[in-house]
PDB file of C-alpha atoms in Angstrom:
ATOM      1  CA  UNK A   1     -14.038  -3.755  25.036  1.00  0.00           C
ATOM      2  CA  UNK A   2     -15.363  -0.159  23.426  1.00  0.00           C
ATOM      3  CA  UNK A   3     -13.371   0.036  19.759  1.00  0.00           C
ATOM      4  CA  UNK A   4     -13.641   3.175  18.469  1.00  0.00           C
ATOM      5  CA  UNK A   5     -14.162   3.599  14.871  1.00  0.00           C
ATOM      6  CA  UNK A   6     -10.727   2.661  12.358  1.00  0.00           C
ATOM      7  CA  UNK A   7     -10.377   5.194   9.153  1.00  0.00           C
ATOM      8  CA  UNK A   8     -10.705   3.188   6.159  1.00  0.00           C
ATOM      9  CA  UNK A   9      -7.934   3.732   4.326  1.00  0.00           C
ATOM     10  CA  UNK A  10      -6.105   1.213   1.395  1.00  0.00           C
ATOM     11  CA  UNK A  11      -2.827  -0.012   2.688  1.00  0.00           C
ATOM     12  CA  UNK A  12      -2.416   0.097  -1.772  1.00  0.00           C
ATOM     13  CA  UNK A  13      -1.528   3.402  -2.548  1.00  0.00           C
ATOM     14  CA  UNK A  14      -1.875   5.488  -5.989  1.00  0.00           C
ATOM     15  CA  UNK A  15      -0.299   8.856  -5.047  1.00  0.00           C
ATOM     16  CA  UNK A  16      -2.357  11.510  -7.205  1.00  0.00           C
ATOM     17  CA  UNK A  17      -0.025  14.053  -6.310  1.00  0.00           C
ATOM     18  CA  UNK A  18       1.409  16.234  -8.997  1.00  0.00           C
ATOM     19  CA  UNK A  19       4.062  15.755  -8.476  1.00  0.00           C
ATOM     20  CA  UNK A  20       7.585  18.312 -10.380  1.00  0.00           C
ATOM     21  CA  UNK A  21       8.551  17.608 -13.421  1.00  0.00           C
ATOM     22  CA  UNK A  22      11.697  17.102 -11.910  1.00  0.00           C
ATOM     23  CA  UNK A  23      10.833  14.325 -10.178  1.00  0.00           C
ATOM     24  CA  UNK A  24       9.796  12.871 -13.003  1.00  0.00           C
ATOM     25  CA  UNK A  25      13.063  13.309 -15.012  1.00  0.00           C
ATOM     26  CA  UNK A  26      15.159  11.467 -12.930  1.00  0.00           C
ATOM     27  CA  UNK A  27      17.625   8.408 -14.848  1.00  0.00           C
ATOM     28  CA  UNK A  28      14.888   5.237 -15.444  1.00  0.00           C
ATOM     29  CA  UNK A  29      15.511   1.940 -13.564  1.00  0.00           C
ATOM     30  CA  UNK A  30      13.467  -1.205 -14.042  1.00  0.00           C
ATOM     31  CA  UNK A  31      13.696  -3.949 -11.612  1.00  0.00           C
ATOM     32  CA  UNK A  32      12.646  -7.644 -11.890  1.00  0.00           C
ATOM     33  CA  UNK A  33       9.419  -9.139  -9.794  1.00  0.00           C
ATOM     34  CA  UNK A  34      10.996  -9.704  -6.477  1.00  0.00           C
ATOM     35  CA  UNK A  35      13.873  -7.432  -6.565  1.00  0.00           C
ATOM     36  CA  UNK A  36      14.781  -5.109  -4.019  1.00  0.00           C
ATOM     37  CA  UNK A  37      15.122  -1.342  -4.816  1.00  0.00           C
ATOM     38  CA  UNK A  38      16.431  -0.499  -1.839  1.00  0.00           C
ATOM     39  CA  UNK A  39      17.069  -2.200   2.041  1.00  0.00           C
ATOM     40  CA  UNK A  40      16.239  -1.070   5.548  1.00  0.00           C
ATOM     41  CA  UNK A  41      19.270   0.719   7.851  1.00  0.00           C
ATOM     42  CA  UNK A  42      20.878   1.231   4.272  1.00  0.00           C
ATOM     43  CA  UNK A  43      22.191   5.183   3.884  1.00  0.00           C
ATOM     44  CA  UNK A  44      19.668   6.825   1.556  1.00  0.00           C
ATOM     45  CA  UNK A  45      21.339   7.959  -1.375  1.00  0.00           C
ATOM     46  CA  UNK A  46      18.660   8.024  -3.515  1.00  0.00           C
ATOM     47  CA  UNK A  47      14.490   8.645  -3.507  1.00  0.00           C
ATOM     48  CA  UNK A  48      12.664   6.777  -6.865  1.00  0.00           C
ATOM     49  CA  UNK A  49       9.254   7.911  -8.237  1.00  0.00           C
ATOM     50  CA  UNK A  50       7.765   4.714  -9.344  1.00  0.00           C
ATOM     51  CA  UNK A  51       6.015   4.840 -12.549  1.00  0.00           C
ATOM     52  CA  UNK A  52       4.981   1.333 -13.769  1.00  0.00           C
ATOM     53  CA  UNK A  53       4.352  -1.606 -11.531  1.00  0.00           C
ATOM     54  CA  UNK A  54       4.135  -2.422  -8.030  1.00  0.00           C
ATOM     55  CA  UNK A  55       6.537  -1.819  -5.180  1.00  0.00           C
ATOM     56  CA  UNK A  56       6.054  -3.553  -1.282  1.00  0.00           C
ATOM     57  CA  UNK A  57       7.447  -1.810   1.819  1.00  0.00           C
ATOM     58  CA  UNK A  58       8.360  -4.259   4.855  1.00  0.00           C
ATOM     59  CA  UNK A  59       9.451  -3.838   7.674  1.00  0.00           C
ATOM     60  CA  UNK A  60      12.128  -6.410   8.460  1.00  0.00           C
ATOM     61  CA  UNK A  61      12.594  -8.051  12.276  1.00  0.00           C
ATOM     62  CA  UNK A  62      15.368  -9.511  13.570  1.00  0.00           C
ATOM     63  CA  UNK A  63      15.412 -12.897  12.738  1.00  0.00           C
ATOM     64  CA  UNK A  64      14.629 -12.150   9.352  1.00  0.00           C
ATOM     65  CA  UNK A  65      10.735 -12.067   9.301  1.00  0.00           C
ATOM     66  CA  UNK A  66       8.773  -9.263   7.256  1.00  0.00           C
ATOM     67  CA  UNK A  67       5.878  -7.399   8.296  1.00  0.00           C
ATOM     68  CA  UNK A  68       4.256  -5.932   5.467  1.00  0.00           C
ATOM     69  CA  UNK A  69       3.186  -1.534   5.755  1.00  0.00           C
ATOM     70  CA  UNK A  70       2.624  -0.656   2.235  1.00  0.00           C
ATOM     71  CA  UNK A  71       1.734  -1.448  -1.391  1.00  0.00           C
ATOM     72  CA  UNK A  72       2.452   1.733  -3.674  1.00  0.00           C
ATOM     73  CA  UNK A  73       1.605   2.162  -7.339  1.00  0.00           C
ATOM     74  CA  UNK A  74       2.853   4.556  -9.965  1.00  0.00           C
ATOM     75  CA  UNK A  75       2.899   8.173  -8.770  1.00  0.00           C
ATOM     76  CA  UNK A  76       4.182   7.390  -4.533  1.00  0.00           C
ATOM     77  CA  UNK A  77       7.608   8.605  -4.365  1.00  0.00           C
ATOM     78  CA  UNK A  78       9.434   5.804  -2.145  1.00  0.00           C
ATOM     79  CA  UNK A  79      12.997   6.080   0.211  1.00  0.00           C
ATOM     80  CA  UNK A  80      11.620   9.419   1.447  1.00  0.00           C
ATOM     81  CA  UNK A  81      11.928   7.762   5.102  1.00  0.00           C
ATOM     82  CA  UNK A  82      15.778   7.960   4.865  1.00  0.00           C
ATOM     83  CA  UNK A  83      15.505  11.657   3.443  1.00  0.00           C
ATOM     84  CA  UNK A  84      15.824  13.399   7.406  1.00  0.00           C
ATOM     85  CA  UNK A  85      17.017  12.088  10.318  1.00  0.00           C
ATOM     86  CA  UNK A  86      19.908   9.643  10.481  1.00  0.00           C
ATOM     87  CA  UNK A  87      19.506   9.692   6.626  1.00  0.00           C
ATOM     88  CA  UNK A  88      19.129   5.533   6.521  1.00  0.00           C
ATOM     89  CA  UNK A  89      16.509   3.622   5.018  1.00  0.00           C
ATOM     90  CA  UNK A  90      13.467   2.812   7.961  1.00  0.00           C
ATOM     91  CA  UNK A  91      12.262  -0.201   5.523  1.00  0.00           C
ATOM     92  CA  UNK A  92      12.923  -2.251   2.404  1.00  0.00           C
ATOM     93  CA  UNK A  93      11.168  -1.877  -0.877  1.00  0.00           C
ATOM     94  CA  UNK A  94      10.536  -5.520  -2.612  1.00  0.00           C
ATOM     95  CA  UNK A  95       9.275  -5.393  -6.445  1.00  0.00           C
ATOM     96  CA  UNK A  96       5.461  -6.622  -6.254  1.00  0.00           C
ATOM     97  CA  UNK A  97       5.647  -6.830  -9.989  1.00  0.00           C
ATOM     98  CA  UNK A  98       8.220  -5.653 -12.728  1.00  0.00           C
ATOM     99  CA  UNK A  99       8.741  -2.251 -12.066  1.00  0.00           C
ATOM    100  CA  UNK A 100       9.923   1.000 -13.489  1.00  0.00           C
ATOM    101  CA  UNK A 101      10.902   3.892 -11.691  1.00  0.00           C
ATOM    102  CA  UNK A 102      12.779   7.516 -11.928  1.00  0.00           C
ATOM    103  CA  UNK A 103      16.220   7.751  -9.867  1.00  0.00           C
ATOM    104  CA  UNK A 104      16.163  10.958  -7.466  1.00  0.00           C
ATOM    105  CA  UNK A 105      19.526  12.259  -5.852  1.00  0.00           C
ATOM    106  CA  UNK A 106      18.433  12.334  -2.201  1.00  0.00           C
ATOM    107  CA  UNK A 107      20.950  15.350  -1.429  1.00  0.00           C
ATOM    108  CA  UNK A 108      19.340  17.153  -4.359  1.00  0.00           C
ATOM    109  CA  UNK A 109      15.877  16.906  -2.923  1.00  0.00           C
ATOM    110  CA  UNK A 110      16.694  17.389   0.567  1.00  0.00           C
ATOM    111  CA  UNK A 111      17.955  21.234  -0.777  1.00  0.00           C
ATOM    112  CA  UNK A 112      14.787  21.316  -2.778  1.00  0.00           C
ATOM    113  CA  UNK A 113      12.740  20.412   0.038  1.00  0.00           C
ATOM    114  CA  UNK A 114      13.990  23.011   2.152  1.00  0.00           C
ATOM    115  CA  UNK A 115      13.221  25.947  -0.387  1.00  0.00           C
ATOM    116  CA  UNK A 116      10.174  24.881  -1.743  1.00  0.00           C
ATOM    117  CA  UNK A 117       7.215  25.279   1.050  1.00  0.00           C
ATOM    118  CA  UNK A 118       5.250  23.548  -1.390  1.00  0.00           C
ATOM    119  CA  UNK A 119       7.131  20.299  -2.346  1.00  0.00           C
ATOM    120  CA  UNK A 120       7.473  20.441   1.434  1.00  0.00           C
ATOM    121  CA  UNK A 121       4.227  19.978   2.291  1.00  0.00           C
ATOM    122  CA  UNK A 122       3.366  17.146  -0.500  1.00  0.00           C
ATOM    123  CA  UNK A 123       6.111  15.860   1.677  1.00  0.00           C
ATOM    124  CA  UNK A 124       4.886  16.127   4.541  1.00  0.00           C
ATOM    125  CA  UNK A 125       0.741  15.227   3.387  1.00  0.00           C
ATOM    126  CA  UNK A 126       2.059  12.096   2.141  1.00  0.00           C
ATOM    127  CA  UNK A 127       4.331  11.153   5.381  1.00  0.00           C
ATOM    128  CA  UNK A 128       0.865  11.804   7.363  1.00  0.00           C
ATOM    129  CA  UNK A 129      -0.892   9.168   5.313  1.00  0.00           C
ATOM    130  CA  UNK A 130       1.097   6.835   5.661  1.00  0.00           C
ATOM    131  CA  UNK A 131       1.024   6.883   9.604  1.00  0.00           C
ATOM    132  CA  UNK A 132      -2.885   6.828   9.004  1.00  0.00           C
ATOM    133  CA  UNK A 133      -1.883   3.375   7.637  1.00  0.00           C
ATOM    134  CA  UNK A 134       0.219   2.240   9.862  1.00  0.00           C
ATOM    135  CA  UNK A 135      -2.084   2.985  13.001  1.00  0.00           C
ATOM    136  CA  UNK A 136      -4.473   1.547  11.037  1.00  0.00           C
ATOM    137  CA  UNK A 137      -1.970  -1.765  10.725  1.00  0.00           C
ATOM    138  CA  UNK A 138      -1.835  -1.488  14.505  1.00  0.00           C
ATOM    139  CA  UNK A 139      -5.411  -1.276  15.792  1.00  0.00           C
ATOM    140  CA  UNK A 140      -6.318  -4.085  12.948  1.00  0.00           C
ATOM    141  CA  UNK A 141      -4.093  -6.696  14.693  1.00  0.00           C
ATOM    142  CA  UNK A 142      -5.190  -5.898  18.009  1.00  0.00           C
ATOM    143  CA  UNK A 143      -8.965  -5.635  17.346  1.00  0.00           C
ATOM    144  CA  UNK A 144      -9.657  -7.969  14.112  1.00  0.00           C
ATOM    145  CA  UNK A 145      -9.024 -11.773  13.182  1.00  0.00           C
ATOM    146  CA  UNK A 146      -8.301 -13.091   9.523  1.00  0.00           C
ATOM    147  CA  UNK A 147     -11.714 -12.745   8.281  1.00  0.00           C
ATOM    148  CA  UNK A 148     -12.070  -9.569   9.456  1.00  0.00           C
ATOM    149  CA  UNK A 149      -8.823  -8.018   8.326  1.00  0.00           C
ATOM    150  CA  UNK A 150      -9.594  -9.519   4.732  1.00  0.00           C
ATOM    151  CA  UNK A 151     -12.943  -7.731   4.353  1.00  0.00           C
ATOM    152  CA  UNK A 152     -11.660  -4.403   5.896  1.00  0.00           C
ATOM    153  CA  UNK A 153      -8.438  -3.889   3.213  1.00  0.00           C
ATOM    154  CA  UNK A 154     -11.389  -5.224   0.638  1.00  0.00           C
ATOM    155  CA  UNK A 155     -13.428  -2.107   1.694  1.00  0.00           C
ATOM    156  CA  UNK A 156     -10.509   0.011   1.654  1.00  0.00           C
ATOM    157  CA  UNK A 157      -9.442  -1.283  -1.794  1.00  0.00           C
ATOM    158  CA  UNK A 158     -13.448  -0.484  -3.194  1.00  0.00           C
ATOM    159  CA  UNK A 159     -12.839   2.981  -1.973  1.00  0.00           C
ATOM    160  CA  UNK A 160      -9.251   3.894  -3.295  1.00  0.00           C
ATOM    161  CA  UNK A 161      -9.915   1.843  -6.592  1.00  0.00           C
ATOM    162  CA  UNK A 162     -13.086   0.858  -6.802  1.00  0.00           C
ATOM    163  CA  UNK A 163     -15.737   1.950  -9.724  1.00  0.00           C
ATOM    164  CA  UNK A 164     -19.781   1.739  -9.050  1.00  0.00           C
ATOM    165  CA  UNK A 165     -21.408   0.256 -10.938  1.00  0.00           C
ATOM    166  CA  UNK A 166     -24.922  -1.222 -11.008  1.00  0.00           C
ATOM    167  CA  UNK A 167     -24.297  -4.657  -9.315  1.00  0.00           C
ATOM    168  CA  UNK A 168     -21.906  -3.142  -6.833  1.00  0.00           C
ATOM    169  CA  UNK A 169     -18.026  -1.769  -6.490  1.00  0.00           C
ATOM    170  CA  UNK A 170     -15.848  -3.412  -9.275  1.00  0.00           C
ATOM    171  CA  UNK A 171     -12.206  -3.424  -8.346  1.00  0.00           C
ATOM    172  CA  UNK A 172      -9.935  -1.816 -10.775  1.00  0.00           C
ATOM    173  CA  UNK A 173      -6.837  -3.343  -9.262  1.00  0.00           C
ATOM    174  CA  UNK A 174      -5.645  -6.336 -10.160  1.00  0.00           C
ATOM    175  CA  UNK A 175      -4.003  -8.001  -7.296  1.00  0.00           C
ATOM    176  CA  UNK A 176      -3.525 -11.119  -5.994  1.00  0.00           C
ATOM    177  CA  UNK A 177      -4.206 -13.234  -2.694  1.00  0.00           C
ATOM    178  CA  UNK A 178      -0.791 -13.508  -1.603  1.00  0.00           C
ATOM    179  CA  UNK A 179      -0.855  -9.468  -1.921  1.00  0.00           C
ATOM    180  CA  UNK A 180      -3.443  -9.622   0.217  1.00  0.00           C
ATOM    181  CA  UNK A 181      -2.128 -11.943   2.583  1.00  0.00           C
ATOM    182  CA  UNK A 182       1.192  -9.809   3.453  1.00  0.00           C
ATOM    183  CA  UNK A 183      -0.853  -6.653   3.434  1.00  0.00           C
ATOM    184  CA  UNK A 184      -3.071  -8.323   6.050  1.00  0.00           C
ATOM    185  CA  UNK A 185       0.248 -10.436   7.859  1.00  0.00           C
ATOM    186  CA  UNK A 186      -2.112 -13.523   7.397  1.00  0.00           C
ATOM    187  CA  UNK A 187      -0.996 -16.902   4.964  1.00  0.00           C
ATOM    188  CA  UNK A 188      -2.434 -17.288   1.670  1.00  0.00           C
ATOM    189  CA  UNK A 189      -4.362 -20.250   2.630  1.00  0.00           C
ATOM    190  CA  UNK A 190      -6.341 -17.797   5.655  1.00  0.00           C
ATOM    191  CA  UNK A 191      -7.017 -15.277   2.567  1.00  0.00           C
ATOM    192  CA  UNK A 192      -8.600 -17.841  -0.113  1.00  0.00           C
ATOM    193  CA  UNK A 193     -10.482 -19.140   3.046  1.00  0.00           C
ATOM    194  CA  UNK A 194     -11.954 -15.740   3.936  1.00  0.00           C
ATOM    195  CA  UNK A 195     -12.348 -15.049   0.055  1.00  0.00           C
ATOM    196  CA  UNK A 196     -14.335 -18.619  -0.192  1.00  0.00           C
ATOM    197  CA  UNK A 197     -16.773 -17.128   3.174  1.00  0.00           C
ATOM    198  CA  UNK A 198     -17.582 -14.019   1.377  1.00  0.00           C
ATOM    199  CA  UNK A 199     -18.234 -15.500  -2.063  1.00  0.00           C
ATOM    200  CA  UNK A 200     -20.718 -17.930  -0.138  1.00  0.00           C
ATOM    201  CA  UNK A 201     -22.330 -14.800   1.991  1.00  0.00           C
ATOM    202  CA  UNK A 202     -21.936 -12.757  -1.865  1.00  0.00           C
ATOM    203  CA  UNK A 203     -20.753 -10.261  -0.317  1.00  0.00           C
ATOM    204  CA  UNK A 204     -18.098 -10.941  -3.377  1.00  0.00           C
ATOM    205  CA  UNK A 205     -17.416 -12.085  -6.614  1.00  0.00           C
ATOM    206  CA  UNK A 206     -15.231 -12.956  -9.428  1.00  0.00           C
ATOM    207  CA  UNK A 207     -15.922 -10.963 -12.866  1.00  0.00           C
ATOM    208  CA  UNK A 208     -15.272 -12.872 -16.154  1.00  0.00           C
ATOM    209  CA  UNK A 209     -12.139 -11.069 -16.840  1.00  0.00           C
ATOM    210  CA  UNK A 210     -11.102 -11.950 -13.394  1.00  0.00           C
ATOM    211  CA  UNK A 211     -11.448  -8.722 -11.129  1.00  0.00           C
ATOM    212  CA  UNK A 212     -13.456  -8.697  -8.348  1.00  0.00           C
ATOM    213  CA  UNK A 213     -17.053  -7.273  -7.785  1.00  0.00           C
ATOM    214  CA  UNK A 214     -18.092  -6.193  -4.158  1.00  0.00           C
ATOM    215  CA  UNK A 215     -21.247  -6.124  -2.637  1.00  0.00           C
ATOM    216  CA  UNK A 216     -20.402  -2.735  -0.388  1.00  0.00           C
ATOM    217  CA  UNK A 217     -23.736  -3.160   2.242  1.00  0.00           C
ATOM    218  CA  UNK A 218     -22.808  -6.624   2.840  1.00  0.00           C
ATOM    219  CA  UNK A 219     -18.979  -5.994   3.562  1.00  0.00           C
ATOM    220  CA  UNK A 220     -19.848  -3.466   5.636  1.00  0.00           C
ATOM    221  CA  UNK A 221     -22.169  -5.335   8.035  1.00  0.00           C
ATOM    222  CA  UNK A 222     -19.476  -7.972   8.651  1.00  0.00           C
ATOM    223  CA  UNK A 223     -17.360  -5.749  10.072  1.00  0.00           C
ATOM    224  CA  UNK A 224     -19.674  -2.466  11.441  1.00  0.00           C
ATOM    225  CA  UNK A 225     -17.998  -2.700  14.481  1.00  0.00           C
ATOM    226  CA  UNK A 226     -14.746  -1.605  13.337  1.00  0.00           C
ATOM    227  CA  UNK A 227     -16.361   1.262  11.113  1.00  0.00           C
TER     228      UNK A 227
END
């Protein structure tokens, strides 16, 4: 079956956006590792500009099973998908890490939104991204297995946070497998496997101050056909 190529884009975003300074001034929350900001189907009252620390956006099913869209870092703006429409939530926001972010009254925003062309389109640019990611979610569980999946959010990681270097792409991200395992919907145990294949093809490896160093040519040949 003909795949056509996927965009390589991090699922572990770092909006750059310049965002207002009023965005910026909203009241400062913190939240514990683990703690949800705010839940799917709940009524958005309120968008937060994260600026320290980790946030994960799932997806939650049914019987109570996650599927994991996003990872955002300090800068995304998050509860924007409750902002229009039925004005509700469309996932839940779980605290990767301790987190810090600034409160935004969603009414207030919506009426900025809808006189500022420009904060409109940030809007809007960043909404478009994201269902970049999501296809890309998509086409990866239809089209890749574990190993595969591990070494394309790798590639996409080198690319959004990545630094060159002699030797090869040095991650600037700390993260961790289990990260990587919701990102990918695979166990942890499937991630340290593929992680143990690509340290033995050194296509990776482990830095002494424990990021990770990636071989980019190598990467890429194990999964060209998804490129």
């Amino acid at each position: 079956m003909h795949t056509s190529a996927l965009p390589l884009i991090s699922p572990w975003l770092s909006d750059a956006s310049d965002w207002p300074d009023t965005l910026r001034a909203g009241h400062r929350r913190s939240f514990a590792k683990h703690q949800v900001l705010f839940s799917e189907a709940d009524h958005c009252a309120q968008l937060m500009l994260v600026l320290d620390g980790r946030v994960r956006l799932v997806s939650t099913g049914a019987e109570g099973w996650e599927g994991h869209l996003l990872v955002v870092s300090p800068g995304s703006v998050i509860g924007d998908c409750g902002l229009f429409g039925n004005r509700r939530y469309a996932m839940t926001a779980r605290a990767s890490t301790a987190v810090t972010v600034a409160m935004l009254d969603a009414d207030t925003l919506r009426r900025s939104i809808q006189h500022d062309a420009g904060l409109a389109q940030r809007f809007l640019e960043v909404a478009h991204l994201r269902q970049r990611i999501l296809l890309q979610h998509y086409r990866l569980a239809n089209c890749a297995d574990a190993f595969e999946r591990v070494c394309f959010h790798l590639l996409g990681l080198a690319s959004a946070h990545g630094s060159q270097g002699a030797q090869g792409i040095r991650l600037e991200l700390d993260f961790t497998q289990q990260e990587m395992a919701e990102i990918c919907c695979l166990s942890r145990v499937s991630v340290s496997q593929a992680f143990g294949r690509l340290e033995a093809l050194q296509a990776i490896r482990r830095e002494p101050d424990r990021r990770w160093l990636i071989e980019p040519q190598r990467m890429r040949g194990l999964v060209a056909h998804l490129l």
